Short mmCIF file of C-alpha atoms in Angstrom, two decimals:
data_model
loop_
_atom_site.label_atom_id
_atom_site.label_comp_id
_atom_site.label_asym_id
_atom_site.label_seq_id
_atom_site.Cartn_x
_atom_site.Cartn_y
_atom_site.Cartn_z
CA UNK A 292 116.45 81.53 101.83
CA UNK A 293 115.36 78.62 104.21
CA UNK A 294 114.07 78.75 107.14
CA UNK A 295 112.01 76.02 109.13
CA UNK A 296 110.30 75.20 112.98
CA UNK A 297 112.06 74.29 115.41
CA UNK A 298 110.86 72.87 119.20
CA UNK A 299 113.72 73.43 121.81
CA UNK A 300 112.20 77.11 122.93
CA UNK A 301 108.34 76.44 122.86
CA UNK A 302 108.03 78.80 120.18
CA UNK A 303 108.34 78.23 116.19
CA UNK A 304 111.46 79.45 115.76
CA UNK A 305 114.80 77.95 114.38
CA UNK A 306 116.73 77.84 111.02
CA UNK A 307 116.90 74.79 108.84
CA UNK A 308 117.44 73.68 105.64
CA UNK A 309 113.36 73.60 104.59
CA UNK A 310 112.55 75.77 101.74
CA UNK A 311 109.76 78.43 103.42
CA UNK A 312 107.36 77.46 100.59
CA UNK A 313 107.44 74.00 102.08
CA UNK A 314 106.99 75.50 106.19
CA UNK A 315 103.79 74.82 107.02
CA UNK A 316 103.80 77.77 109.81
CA UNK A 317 105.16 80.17 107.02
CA UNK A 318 102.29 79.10 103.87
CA UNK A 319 99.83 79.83 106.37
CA UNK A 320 100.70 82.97 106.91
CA UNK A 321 101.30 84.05 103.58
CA UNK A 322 97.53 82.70 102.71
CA UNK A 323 96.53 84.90 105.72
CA UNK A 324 98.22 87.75 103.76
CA UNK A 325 96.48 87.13 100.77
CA UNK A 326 93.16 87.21 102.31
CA UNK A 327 93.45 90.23 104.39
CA UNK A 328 94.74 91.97 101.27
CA UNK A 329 91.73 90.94 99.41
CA UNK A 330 89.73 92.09 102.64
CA UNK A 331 91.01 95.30 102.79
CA UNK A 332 91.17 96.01 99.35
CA UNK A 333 87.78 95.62 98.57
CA UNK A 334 86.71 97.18 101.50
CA UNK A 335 88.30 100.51 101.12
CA UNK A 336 87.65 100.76 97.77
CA UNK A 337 84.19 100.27 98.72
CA UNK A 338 84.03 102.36 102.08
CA UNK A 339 85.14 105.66 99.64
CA UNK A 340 83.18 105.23 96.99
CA UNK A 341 79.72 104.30 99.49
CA UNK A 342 80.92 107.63 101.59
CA UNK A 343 81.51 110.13 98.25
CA UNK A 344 78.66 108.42 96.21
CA UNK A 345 76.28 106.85 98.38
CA UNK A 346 76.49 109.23 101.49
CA UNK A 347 77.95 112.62 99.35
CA UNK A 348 80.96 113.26 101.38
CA UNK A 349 83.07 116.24 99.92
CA UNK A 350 86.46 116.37 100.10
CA UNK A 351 87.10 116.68 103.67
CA UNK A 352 84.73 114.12 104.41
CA UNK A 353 86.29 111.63 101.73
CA UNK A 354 89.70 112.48 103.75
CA UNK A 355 88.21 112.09 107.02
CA UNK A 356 87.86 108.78 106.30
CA UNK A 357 90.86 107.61 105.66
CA UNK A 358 92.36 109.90 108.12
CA UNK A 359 89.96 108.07 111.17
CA UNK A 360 91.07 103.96 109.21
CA UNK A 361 94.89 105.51 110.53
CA UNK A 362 94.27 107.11 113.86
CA UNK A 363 93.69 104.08 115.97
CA UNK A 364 96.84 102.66 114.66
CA UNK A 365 98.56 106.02 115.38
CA UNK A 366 97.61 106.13 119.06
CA UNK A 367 97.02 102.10 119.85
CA UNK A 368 99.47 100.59 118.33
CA UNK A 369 102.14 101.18 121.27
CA UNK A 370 99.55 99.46 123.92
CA UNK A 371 98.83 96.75 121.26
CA UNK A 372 102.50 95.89 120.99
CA UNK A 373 102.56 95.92 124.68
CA UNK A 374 99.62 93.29 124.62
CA UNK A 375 101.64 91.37 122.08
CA UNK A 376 104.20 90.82 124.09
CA UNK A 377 102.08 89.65 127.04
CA UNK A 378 99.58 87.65 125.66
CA UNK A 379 99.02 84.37 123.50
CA UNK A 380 99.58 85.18 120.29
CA UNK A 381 97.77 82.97 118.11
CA UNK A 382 94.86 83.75 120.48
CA UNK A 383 95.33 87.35 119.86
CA UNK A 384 95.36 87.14 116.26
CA UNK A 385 92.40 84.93 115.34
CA UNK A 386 89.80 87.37 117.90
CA UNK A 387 91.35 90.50 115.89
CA UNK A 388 90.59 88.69 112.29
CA UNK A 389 87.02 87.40 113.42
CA UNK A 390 86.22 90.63 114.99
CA UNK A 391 87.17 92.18 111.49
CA UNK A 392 84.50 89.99 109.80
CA UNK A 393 81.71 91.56 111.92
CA UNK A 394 82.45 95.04 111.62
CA UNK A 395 82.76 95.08 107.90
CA UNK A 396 79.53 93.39 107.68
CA UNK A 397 77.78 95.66 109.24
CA UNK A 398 77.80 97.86 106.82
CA UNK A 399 75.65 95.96 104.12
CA UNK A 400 73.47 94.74 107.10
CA UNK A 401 72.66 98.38 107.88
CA UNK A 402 72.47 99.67 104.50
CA UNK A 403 70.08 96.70 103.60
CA UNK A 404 67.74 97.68 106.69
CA UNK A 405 67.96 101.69 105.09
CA UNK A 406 69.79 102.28 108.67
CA UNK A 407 73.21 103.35 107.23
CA UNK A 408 74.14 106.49 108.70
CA UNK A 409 77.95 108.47 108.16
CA UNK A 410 78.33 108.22 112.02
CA UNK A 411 78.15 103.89 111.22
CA UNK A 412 80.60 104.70 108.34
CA UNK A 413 83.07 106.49 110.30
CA UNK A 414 82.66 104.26 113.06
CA UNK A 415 83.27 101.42 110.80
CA UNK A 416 86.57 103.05 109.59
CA UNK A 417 87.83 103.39 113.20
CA UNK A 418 87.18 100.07 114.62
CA UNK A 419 88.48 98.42 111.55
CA UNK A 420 91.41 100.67 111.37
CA UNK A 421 92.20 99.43 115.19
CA UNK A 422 92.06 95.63 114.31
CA UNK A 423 93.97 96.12 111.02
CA UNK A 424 97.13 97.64 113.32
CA UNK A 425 96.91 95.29 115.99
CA UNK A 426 96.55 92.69 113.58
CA UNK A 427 100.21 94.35 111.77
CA UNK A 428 102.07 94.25 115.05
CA UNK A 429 100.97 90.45 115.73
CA UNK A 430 102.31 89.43 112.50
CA UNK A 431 105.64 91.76 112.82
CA UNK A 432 105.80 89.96 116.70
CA UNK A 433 104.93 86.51 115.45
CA UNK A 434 107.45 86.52 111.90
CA UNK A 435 110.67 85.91 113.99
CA UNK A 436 109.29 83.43 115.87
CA UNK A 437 108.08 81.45 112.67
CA UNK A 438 111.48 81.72 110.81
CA UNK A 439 115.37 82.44 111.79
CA UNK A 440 116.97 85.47 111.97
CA UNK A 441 118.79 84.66 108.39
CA UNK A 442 115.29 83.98 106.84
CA UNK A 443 113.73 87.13 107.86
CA UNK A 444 114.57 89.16 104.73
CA UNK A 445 113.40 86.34 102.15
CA UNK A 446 110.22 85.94 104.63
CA UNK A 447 109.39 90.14 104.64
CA UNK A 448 109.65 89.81 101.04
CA UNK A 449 107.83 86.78 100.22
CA UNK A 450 105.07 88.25 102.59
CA UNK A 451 104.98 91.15 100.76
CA UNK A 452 104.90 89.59 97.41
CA UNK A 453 101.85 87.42 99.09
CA UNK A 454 99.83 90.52 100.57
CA UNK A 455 99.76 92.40 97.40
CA UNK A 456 99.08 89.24 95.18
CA UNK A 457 96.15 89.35 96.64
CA UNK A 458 96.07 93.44 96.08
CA UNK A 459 96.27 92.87 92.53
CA UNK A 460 92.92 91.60 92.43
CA UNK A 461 91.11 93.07 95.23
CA UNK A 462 90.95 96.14 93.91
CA UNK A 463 89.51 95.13 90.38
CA UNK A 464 87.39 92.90 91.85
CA UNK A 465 86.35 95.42 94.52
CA UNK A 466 85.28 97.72 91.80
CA UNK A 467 83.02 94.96 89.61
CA UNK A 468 81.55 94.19 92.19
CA UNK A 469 80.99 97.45 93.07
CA UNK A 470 79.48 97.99 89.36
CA UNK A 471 77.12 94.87 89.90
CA UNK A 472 75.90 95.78 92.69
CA UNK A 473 76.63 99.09 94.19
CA UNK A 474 79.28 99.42 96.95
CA UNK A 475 77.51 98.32 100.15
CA UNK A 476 76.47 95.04 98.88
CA UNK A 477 80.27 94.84 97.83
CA UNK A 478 81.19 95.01 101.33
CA UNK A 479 79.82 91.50 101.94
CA UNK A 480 83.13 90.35 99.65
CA UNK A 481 85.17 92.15 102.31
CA UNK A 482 83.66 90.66 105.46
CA UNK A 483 84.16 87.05 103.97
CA UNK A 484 87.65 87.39 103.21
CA UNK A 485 88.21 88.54 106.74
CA UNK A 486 86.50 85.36 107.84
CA UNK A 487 89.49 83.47 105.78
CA UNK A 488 91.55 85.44 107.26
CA UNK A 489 90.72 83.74 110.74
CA UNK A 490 90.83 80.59 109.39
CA UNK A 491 94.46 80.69 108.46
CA UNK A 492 95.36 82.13 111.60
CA UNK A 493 93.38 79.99 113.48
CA UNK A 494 95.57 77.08 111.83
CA UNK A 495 98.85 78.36 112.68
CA UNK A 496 100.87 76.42 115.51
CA UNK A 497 99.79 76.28 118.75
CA UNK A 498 103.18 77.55 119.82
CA UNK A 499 102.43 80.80 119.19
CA UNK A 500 100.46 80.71 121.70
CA UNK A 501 103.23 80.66 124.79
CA UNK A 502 104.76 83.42 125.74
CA UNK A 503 108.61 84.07 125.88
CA UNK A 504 109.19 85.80 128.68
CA UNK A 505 107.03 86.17 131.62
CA UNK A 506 106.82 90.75 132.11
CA UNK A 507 106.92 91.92 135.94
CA UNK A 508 106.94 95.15 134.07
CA UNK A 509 104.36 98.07 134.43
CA UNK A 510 103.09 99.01 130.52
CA UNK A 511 104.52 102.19 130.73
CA UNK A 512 108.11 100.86 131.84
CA UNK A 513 107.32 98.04 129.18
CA UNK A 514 106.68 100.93 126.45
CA UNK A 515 110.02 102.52 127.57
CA UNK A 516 112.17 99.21 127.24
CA UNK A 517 110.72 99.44 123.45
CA UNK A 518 111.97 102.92 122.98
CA UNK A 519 115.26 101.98 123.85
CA UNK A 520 115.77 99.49 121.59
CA UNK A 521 115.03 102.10 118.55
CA UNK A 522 117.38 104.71 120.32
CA UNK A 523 120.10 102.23 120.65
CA UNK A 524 119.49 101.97 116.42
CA UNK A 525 120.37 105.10 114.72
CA UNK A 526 120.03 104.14 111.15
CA UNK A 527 116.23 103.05 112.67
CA UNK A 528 115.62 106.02 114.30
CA UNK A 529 115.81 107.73 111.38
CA UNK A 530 114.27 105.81 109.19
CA UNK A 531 111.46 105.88 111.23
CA UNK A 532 111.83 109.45 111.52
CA UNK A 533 112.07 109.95 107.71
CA UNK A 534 109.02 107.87 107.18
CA UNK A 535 107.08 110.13 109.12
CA UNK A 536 107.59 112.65 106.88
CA UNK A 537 107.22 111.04 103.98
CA UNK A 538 103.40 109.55 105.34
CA UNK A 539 102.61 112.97 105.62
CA UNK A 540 103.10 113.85 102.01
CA UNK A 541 101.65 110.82 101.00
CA UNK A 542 98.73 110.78 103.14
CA UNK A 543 97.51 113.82 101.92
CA UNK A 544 97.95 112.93 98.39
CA UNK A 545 96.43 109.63 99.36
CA UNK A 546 93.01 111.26 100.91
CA UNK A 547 92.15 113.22 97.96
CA UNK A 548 93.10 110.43 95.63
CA UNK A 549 89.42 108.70 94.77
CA UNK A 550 88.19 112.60 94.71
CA UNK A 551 90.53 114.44 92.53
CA UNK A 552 90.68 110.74 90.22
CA UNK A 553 86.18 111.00 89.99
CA UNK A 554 85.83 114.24 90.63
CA UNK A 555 88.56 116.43 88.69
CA UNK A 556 90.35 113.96 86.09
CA UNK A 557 86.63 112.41 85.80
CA UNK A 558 88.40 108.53 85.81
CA UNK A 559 85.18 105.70 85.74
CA UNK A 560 85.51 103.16 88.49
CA UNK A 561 86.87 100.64 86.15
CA UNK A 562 90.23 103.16 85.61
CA UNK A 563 90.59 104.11 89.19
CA UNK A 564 90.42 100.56 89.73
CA UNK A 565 93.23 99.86 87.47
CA UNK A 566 95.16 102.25 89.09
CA UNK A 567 95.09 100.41 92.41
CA UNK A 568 95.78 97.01 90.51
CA UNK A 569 98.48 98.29 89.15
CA UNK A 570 99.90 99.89 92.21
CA UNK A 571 99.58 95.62 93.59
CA UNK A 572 101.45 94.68 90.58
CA UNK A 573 104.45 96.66 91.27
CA UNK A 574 104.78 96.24 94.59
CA UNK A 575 104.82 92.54 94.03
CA UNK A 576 107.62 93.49 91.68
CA UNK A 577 109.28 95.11 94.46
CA UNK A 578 109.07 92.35 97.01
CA UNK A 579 110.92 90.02 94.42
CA UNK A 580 113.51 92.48 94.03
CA UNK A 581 114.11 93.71 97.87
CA UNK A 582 115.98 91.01 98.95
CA UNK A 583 118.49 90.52 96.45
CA UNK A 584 118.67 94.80 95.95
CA UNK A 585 119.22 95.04 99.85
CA UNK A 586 121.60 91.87 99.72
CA UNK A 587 123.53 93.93 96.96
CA UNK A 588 123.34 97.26 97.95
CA UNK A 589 122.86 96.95 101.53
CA UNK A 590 119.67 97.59 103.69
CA UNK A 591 120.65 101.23 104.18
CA UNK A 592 121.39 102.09 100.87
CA UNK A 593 118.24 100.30 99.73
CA UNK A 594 116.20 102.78 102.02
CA UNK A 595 117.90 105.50 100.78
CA UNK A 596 117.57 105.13 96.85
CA UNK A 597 114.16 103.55 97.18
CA UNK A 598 113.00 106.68 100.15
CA UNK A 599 113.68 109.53 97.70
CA UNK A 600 112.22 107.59 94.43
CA UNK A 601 109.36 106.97 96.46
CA UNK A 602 109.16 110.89 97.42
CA UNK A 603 109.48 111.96 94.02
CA UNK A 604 106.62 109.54 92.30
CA UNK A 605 104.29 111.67 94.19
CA UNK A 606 104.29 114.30 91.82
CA UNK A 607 102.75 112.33 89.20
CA UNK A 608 99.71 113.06 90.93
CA UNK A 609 99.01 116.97 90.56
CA UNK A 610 100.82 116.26 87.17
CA UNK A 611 98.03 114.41 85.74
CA UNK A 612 96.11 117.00 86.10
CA UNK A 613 97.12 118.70 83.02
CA UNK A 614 96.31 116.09 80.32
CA UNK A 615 96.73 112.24 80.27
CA UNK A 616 95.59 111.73 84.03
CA UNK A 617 94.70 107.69 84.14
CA UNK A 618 98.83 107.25 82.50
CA UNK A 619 100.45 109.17 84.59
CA UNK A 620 98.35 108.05 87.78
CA UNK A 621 99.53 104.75 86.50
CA UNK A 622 103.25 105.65 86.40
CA UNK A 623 102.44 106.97 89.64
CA UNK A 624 101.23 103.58 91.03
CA UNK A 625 104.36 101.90 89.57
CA UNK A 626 106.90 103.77 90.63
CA UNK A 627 105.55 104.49 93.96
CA UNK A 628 104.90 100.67 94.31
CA UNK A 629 107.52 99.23 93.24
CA UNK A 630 109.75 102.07 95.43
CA UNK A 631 107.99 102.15 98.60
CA UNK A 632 107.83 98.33 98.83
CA UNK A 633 111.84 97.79 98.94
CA UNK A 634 111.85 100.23 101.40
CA UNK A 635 109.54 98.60 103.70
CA UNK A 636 111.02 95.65 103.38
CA UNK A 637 114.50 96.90 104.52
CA UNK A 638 113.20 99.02 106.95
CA UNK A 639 111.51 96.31 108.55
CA UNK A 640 113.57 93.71 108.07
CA UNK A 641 116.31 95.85 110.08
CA UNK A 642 113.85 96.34 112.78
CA UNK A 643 113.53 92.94 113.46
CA UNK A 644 117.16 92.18 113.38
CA UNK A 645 117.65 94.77 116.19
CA UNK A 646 115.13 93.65 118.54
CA UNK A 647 115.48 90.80 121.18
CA UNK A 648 112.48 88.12 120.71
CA UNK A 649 110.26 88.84 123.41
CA UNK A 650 110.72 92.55 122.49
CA UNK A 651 108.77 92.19 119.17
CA UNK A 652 105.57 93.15 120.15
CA UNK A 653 106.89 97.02 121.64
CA UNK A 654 108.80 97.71 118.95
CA UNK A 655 106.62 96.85 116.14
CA UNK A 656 104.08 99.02 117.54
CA UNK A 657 105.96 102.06 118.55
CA UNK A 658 107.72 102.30 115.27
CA UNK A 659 103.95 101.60 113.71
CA UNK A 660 102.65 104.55 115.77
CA UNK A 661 105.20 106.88 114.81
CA UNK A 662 104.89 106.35 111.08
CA UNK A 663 100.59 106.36 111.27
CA UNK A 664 100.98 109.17 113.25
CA UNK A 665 101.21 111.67 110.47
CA UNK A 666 98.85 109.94 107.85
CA UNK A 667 95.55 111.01 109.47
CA UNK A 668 97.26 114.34 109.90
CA UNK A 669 98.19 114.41 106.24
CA UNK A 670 94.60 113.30 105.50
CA UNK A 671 92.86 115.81 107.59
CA UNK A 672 95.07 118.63 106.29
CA UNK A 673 94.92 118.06 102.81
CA UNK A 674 91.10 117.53 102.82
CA UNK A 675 90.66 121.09 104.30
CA UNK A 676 93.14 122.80 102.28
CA UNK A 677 92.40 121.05 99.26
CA UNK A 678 88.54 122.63 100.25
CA UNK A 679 89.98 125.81 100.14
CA UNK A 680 92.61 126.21 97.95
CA UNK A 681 92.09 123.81 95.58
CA UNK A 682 93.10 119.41 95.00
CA UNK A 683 96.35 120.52 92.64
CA UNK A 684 98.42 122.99 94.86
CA UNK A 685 97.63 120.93 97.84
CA UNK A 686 98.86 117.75 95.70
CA UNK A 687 102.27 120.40 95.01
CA UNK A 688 102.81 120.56 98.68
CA UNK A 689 102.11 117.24 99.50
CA UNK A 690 104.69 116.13 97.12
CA UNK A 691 107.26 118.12 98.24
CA UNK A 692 106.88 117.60 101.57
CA UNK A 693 107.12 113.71 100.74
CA UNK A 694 110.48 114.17 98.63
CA UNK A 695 111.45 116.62 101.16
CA UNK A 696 111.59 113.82 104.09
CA UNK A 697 113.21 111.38 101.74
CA UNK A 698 116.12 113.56 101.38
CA UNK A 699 117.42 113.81 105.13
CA UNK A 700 118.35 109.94 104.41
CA UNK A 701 121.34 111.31 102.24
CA UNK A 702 122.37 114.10 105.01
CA UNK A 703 126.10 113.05 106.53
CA UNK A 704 125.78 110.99 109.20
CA UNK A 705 128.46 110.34 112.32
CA UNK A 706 129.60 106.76 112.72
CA UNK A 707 126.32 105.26 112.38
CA UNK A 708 126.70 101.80 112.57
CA UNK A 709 126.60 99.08 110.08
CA UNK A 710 123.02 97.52 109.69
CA UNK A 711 122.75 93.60 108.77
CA UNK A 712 122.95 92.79 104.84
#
């Protein structure tokens, strides 16, 4: 796939015959993705483990965390499309990565002064959580404008295969360093790679920075011209609406993960570690194969096969807990991976086939709030059922509930129409 910038629009957008590892625009942003995968890897890695360990959150606690990293996304990410759309981008995008810098440093900062409090934590969690989503819309907004239409399902995965390059050693390298020198110090690494981060962004074209289309638009009315372009998309709609259900599942199984893996199967830092790296590693594996599985099978068939594989890996979790735990939290990792990651791809690959340019911005972030919406609900749930009832039934239900929402993708369907190959 080649894709290249053009100059005839004022934005960075037209196809060509330049390979994208040779456009300039495109490296950049795939070095961006590397270092905010590094960023965030290390830093969640760091914020559980300093929360359970450092500040003895339980389980609800431990989920509470990751349930409050989602929530901003869940309710901001519509008005941060909105602002997308409206604003200059490249602008946008380099205050969001700097600010990301800061907050994560905090953290060391206070813990080095003995100030470090679970209110700072939690804080922490939601203010970075709100950059990280605006910061995913941008990039979903700015993409099209970078390469063609043609190029966008080479770019998704090549992006993808970027971002979690940079997983695969984040994680391992998040827990060293959280060996060496206990998790807040680690959080130091984090707050640097954000810093990167800004670099890169800071070097894209200054392009980006002019805006499409003038809005006379109201935000609300601007939100609504959004939702219309997803109703207008019924293979969209529901995988959107499919997704939701399957980020429930998966967020509760996700919440409990670092305390059912320390606490119950009793994995050291160096396994649970392993099992994120390894997670990286297949969904790098799955970027390289999206594009020519979705140019073979199609994108909707793609999101089909790859939804209900995804659903089912999730019961590798509660099944580890009766012998074998850091193998078949491995296969977990893999197959979830390598699963989920094709289906992203497609999924958003179609979504930006289906939206007009200066429409990026909306829809990216009202298909981002609908699928966050139900993580910090599946996080908050199964932290206080699992404190009742127990990690492994609430794992069960989780599971099912993930496979569950796969499944409608198979139901018969009325004329739908035919998405782009």
């Amino acid at each position: 796939m080649t894709t290249a910038p053009g100059k005839g629009t004022g934005t960075t957008t037209e196809a060509s015959t330049v390979p994208l590892w040779r456009h300039r625009p495109f490296v950049l942003l795939c070095g961006e993705q590397i270092a905010s995968s590094l960023g965030r890897q290390i830093t969640a890695l760091a914020l559980a483990l300093l929360a359970v360990t450092g500040l003895g959150a339980g389980p609800f606690g431990a989920a509470a965390l990751l349930a409050l990293t989602y929530l901003p996304g869940a309710l901001l990410s519509p008005l941060a499309g909105v602002l997308v759309d409206r604003v200059p981008l490249r602008g946008l995008l380099v205050v969001v990565t700097a600010a990301q810098a800061l907050v994560v440093g905090s953290v060391p900062l206070a813990d080095a002064a003995g100030q470090l409090t679970r209110p700072h934590l939690y804080g922490v969690a939601v203010v970075s959580g709100a950059l990280t989503f605006t910061l995913s819309v941008g990039l979903q907004a700015a993409l099209p404008r970078v390469v063609g239409p043609d190029g966008l399902l080479g770019a998704n995965s090549a992006l993808t295969a970027a971002r979690t390059s940079g997983q695969i050693g984040g994680p391992a390298l998040g827990g060293v360093l959280v060996g060496l020198v206990g998790p807040a110090p680690a959080l130091f690494a984090g707050a640097a790679a954000y810093a990167v981060e800004a670099l890169f962004v800071l070097a894209l074209p200054a392009a980006l920075n002019v805006r499409l289309k003038a809005s006379a638009m109201s935000p609300l009315d601007s939100l609504r011209s959004g939702l219309a372009v997803v109703r207008a998309a019924p293979r969209l709609r529901r995988m959107v609406l499919s997704g939701t259900g399957l980020n429930l599942g998966s967020g509760a199984a996700t919440a409990l993960y670092v305390f059912y893996a320390t606490r119950e199967l009793d994995l050291p830092a160096w396994q649970l570690g392993a099992t994120y790296a390894v997670y990286s590693a297949a969904t790098v594996a799955g970027a390289l194969l999206a594009g020519r599985f979705a140019r073979t099978a199609g994108l909707w068939r793609a999101t089909q096969v790859c939804g209900l594989a995804a659903g089912a890996a999730v019961f590798l979790i509660p099944a580890a807990s009766l012998g074998a735990g850091f193998a078949l939290l491995l296969a977990h990792q893999v197959a979830y991976g390598l699963t989920g990651t094709v289906w992203m791809v497609s999924m958003t690959t179609t979504q930006q086939l289906v939206t007009p340019k200066d429409m990026q911005g909306r829809v990216a972030g009202l298909v981002q709030a609908v699928l966050l919406t139900t993580v910090p609900l599946g996080a908050l749930a199964g932290g206080a059922l699992a404190a009742w009832l127990g990690n492994v039934p609430v794992l069960l239900g989780a599971a099912a509930i993930a496979l569950l929402s796969a499944a409608t993708l198979w139901a018969p369907t009325a004329a739908d129409e035919p998405l782009a190959r």
